PDB file of C-alpha atoms in Angstrom:
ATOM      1  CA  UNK A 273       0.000   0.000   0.000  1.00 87.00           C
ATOM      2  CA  UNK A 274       1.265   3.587  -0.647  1.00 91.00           C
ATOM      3  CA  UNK A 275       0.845   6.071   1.840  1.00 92.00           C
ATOM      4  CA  UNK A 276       1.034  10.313   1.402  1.00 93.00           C
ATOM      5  CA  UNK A 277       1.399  11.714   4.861  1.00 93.00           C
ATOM      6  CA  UNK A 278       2.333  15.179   6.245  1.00 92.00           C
ATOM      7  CA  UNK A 279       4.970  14.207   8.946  1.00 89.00           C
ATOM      8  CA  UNK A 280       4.793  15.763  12.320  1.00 87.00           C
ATOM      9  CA  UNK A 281       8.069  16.356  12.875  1.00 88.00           C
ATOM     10  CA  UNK A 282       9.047  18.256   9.655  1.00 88.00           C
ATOM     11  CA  UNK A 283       5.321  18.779   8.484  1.00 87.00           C
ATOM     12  CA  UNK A 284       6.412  18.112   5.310  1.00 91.00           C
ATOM     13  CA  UNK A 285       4.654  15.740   2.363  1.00 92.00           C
ATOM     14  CA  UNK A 286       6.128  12.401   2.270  1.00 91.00           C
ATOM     15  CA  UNK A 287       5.065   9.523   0.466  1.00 93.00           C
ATOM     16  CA  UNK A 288       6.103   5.972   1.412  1.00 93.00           C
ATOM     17  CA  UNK A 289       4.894   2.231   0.710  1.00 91.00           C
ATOM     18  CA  UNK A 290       4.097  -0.014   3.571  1.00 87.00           C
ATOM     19  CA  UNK A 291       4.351  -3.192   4.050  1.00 83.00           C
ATOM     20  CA  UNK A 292       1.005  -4.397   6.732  1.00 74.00           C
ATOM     21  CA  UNK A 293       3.672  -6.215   8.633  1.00 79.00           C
ATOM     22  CA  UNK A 294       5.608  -3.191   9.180  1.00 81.00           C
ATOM     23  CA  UNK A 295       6.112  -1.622  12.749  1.00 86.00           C
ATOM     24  CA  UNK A 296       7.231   1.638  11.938  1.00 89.00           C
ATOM     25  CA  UNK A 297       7.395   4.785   9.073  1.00 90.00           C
ATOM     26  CA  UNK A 298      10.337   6.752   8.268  1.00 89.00           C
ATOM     27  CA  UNK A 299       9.964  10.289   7.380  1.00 89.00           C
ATOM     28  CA  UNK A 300      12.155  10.479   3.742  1.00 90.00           C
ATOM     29  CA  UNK A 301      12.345  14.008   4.169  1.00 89.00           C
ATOM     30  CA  UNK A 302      13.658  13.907   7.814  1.00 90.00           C
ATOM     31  CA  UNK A 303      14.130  10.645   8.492  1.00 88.00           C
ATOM     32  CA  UNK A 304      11.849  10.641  11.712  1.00 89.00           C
ATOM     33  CA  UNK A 305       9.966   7.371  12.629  1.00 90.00           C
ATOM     34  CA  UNK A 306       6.592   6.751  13.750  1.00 89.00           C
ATOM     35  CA  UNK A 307       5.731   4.382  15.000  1.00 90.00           C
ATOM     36  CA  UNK A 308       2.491   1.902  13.822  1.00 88.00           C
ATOM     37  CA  UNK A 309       0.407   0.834  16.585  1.00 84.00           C
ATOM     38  CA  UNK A 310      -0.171  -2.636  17.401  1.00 82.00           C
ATOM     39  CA  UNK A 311      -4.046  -2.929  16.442  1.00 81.00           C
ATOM     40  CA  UNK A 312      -3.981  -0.944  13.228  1.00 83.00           C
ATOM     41  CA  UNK A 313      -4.535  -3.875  11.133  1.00 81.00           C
ATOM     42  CA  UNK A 314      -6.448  -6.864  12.211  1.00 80.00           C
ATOM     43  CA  UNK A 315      -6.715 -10.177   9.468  1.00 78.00           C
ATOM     44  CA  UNK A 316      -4.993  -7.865   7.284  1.00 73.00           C
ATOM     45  CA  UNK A 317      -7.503  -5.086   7.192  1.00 80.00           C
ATOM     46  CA  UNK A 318      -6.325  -1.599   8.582  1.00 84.00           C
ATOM     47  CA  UNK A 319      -8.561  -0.386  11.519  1.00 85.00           C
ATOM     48  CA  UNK A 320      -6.898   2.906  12.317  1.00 88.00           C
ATOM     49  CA  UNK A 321      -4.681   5.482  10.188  1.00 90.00           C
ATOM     50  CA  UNK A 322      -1.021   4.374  10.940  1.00 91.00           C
ATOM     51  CA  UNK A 323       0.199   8.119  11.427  1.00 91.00           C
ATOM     52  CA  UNK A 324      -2.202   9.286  13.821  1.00 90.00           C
ATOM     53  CA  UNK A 325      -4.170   6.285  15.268  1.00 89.00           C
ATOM     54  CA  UNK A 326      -7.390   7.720  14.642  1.00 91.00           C
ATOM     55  CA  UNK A 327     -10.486   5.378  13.843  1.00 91.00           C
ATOM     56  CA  UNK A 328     -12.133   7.667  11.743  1.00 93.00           C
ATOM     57  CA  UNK A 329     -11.189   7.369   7.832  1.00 92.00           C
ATOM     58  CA  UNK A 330     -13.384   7.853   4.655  1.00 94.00           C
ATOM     59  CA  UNK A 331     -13.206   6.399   0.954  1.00 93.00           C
ATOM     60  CA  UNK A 332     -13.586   8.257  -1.872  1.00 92.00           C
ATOM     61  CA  UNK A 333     -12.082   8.191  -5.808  1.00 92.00           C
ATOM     62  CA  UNK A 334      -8.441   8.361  -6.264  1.00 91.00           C
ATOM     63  CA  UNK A 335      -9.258  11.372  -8.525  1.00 90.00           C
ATOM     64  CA  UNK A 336      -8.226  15.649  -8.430  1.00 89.00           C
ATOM     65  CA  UNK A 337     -11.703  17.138  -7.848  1.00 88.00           C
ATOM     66  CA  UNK A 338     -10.909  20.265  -9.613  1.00 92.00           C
ATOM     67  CA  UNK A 339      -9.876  17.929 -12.650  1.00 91.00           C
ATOM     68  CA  UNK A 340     -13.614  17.224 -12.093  1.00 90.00           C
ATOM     69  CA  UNK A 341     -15.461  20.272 -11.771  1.00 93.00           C
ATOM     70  CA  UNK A 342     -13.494  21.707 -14.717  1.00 94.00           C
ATOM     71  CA  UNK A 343     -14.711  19.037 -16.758  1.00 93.00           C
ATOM     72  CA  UNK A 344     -18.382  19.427 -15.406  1.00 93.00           C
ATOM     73  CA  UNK A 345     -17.615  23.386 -16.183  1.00 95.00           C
ATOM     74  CA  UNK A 346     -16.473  22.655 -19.774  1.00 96.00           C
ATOM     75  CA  UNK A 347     -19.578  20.525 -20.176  1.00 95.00           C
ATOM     76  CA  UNK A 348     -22.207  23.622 -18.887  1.00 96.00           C
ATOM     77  CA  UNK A 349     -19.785  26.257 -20.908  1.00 97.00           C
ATOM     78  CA  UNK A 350     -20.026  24.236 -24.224  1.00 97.00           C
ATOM     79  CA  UNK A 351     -23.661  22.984 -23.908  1.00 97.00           C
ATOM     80  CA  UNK A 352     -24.645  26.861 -23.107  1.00 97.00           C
ATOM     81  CA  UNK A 353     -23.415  27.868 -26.330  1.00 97.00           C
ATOM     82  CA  UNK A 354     -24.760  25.539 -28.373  1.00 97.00           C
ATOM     83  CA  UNK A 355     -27.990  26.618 -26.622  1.00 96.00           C
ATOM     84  CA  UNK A 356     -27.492  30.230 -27.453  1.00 96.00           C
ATOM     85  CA  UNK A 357     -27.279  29.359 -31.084  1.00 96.00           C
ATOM     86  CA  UNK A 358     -30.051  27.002 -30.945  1.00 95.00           C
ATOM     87  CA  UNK A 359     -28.557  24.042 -31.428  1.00 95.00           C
ATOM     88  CA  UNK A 360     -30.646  21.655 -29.002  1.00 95.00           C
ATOM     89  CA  UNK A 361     -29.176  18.162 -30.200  1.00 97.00           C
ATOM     90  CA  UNK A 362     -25.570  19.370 -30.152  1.00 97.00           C
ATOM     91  CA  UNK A 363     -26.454  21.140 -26.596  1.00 97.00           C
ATOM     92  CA  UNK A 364     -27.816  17.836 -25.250  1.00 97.00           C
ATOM     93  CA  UNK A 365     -25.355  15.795 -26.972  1.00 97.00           C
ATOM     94  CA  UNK A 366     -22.154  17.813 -25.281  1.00 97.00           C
ATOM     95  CA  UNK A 367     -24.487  17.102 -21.857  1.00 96.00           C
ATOM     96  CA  UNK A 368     -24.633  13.707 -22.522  1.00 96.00           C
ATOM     97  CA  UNK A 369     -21.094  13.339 -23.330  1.00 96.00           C
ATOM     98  CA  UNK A 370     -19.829  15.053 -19.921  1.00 95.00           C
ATOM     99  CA  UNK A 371     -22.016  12.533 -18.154  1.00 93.00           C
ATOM    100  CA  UNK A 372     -20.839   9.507 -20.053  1.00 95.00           C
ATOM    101  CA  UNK A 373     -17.538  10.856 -19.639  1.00 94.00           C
ATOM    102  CA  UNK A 374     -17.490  11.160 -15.511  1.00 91.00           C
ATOM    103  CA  UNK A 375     -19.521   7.945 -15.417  1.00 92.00           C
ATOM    104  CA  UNK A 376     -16.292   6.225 -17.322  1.00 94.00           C
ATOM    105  CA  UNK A 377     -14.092   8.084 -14.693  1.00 93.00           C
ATOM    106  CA  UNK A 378     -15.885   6.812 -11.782  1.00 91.00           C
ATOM    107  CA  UNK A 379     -15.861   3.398 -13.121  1.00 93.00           C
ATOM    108  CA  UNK A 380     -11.992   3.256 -14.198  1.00 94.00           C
ATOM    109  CA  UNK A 381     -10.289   5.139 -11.011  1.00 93.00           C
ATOM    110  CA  UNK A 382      -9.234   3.684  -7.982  1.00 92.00           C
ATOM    111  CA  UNK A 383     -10.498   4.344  -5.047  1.00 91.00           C
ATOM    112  CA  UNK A 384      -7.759   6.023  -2.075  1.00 92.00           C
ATOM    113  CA  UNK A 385      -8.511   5.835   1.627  1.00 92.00           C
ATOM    114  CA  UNK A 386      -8.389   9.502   4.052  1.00 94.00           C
ATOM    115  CA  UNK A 387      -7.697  10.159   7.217  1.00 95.00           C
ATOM    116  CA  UNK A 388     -10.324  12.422   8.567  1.00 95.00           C
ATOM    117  CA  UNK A 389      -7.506  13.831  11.620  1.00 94.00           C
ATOM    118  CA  UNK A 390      -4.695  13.889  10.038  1.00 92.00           C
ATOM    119  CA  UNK A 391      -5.604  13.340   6.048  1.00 92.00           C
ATOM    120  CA  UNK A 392      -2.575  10.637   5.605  1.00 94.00           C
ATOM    121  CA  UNK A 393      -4.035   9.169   2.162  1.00 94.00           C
ATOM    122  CA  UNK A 394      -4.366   5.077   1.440  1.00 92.00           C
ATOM    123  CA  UNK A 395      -3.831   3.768  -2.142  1.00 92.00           C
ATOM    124  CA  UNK A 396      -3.609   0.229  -2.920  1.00 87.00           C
ATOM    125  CA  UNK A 397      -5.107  -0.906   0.016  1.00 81.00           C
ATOM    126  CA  UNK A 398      -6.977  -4.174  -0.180  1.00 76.00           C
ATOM    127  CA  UNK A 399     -10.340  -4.297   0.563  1.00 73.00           C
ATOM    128  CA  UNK A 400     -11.291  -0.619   0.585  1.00 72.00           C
ATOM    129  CA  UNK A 401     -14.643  -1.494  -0.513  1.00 74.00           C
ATOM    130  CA  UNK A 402     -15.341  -2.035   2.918  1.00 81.00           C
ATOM    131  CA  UNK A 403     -14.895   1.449   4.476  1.00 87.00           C
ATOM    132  CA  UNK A 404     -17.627   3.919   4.778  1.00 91.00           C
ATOM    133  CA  UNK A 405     -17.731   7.063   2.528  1.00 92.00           C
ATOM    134  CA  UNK A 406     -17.313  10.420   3.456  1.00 94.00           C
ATOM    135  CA  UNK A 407     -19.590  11.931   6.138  1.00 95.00           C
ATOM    136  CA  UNK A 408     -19.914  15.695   6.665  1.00 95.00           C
ATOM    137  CA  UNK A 409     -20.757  15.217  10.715  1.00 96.00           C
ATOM    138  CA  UNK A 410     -17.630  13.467  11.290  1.00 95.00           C
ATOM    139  CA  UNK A 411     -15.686  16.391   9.043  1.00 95.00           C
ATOM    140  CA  UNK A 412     -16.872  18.528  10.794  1.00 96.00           C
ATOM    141  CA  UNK A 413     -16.411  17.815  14.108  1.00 95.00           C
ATOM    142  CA  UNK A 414     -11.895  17.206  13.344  1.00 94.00           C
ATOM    143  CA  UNK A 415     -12.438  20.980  11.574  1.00 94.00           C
ATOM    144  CA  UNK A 416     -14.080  22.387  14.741  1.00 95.00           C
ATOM    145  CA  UNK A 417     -11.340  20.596  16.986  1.00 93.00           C
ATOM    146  CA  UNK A 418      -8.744  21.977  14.858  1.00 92.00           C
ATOM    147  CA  UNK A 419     -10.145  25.802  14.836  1.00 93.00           C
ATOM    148  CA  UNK A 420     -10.635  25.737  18.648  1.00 93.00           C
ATOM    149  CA  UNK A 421      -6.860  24.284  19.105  1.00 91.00           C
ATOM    150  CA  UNK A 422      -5.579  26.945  17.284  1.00 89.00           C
ATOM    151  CA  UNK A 423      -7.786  29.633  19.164  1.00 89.00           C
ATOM    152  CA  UNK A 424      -6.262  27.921  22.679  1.00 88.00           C
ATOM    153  CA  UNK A 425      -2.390  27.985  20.871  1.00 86.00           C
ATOM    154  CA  UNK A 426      -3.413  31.778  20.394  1.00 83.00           C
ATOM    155  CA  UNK A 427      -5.150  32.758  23.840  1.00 75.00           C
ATOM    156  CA  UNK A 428      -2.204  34.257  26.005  1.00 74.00           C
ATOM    157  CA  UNK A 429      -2.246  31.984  29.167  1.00 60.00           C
TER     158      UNK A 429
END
């Protein structure tokens, strides 16, 4: 499995592959370790992230969203033209092709595993079918966490 990280020590981006029998990362940037806990994989399947040991990780497409909304952008820019010149089969036709076109993408792409604490991300990680997708309460309540840390960092003591 391949695993993007931002490592605490050096908080920089880091990419490394890991082995599930593996006890320990190494930074390549700083050459820092972290350690893996004991119980993040059980029969092979990973039950918490291996940077931060949080529980809570989401699936989603291995895919650049922006690379996605520019192409469903493209799609509404063309198909509005065509429009404006009255051109209803070429208008429906460009529609038709965005839509077959992000239907391929979501069928050919991998999917990639994310930490919702940290955001270390998972690719080529057997069995991902099995994790949950992303849920907006869960987001939410890491992003509040993170804004009231920083307020606390902030507030003079």
């Amino acid at each position: 499995m391949n695993l993007t990280f931002a490592c605490p020590q050096c908080e920089q981006s880091a990419r490394v592959d890991v082995e599930p029998d593996a006890t320990e990362l190494a930074c390549p940037v700083c050459n820092a370790t972290i350690a893996i806990p004991t119980s993040a994989f059980v029969d092979g399947e990973m039950q918490r992230c291996l940077v931060c040991s949080s529980r809570d990780v989401y699936l989603r497409k291995d895919f650049p969203q922006r690379l996605g909304v520019l192409i469903v952008i493209f799609g509404f820019a063309a198909s509005s033209v065509t429009w404006a010149y009255s051109r209803p089969i070429w208008t429906f036709a460009i529609l038709f092709a965005t839509a077959l076109v992000d239907v391929v993408l979501y069928l050919v792409m991998p999917n990639a595993l994310l930490c919702y604490h940290c955001g270390a991300q998972y690719r080529g990680l057997p069995h991902s079918d099995r994790y949950a997708g992303f849920d907006l309460e869960t987001h939410e309540r890491y992003r509040q966490q993170k804004i009231r840390l920083a307020q606390h960092q902030r507030t003079p003591s």
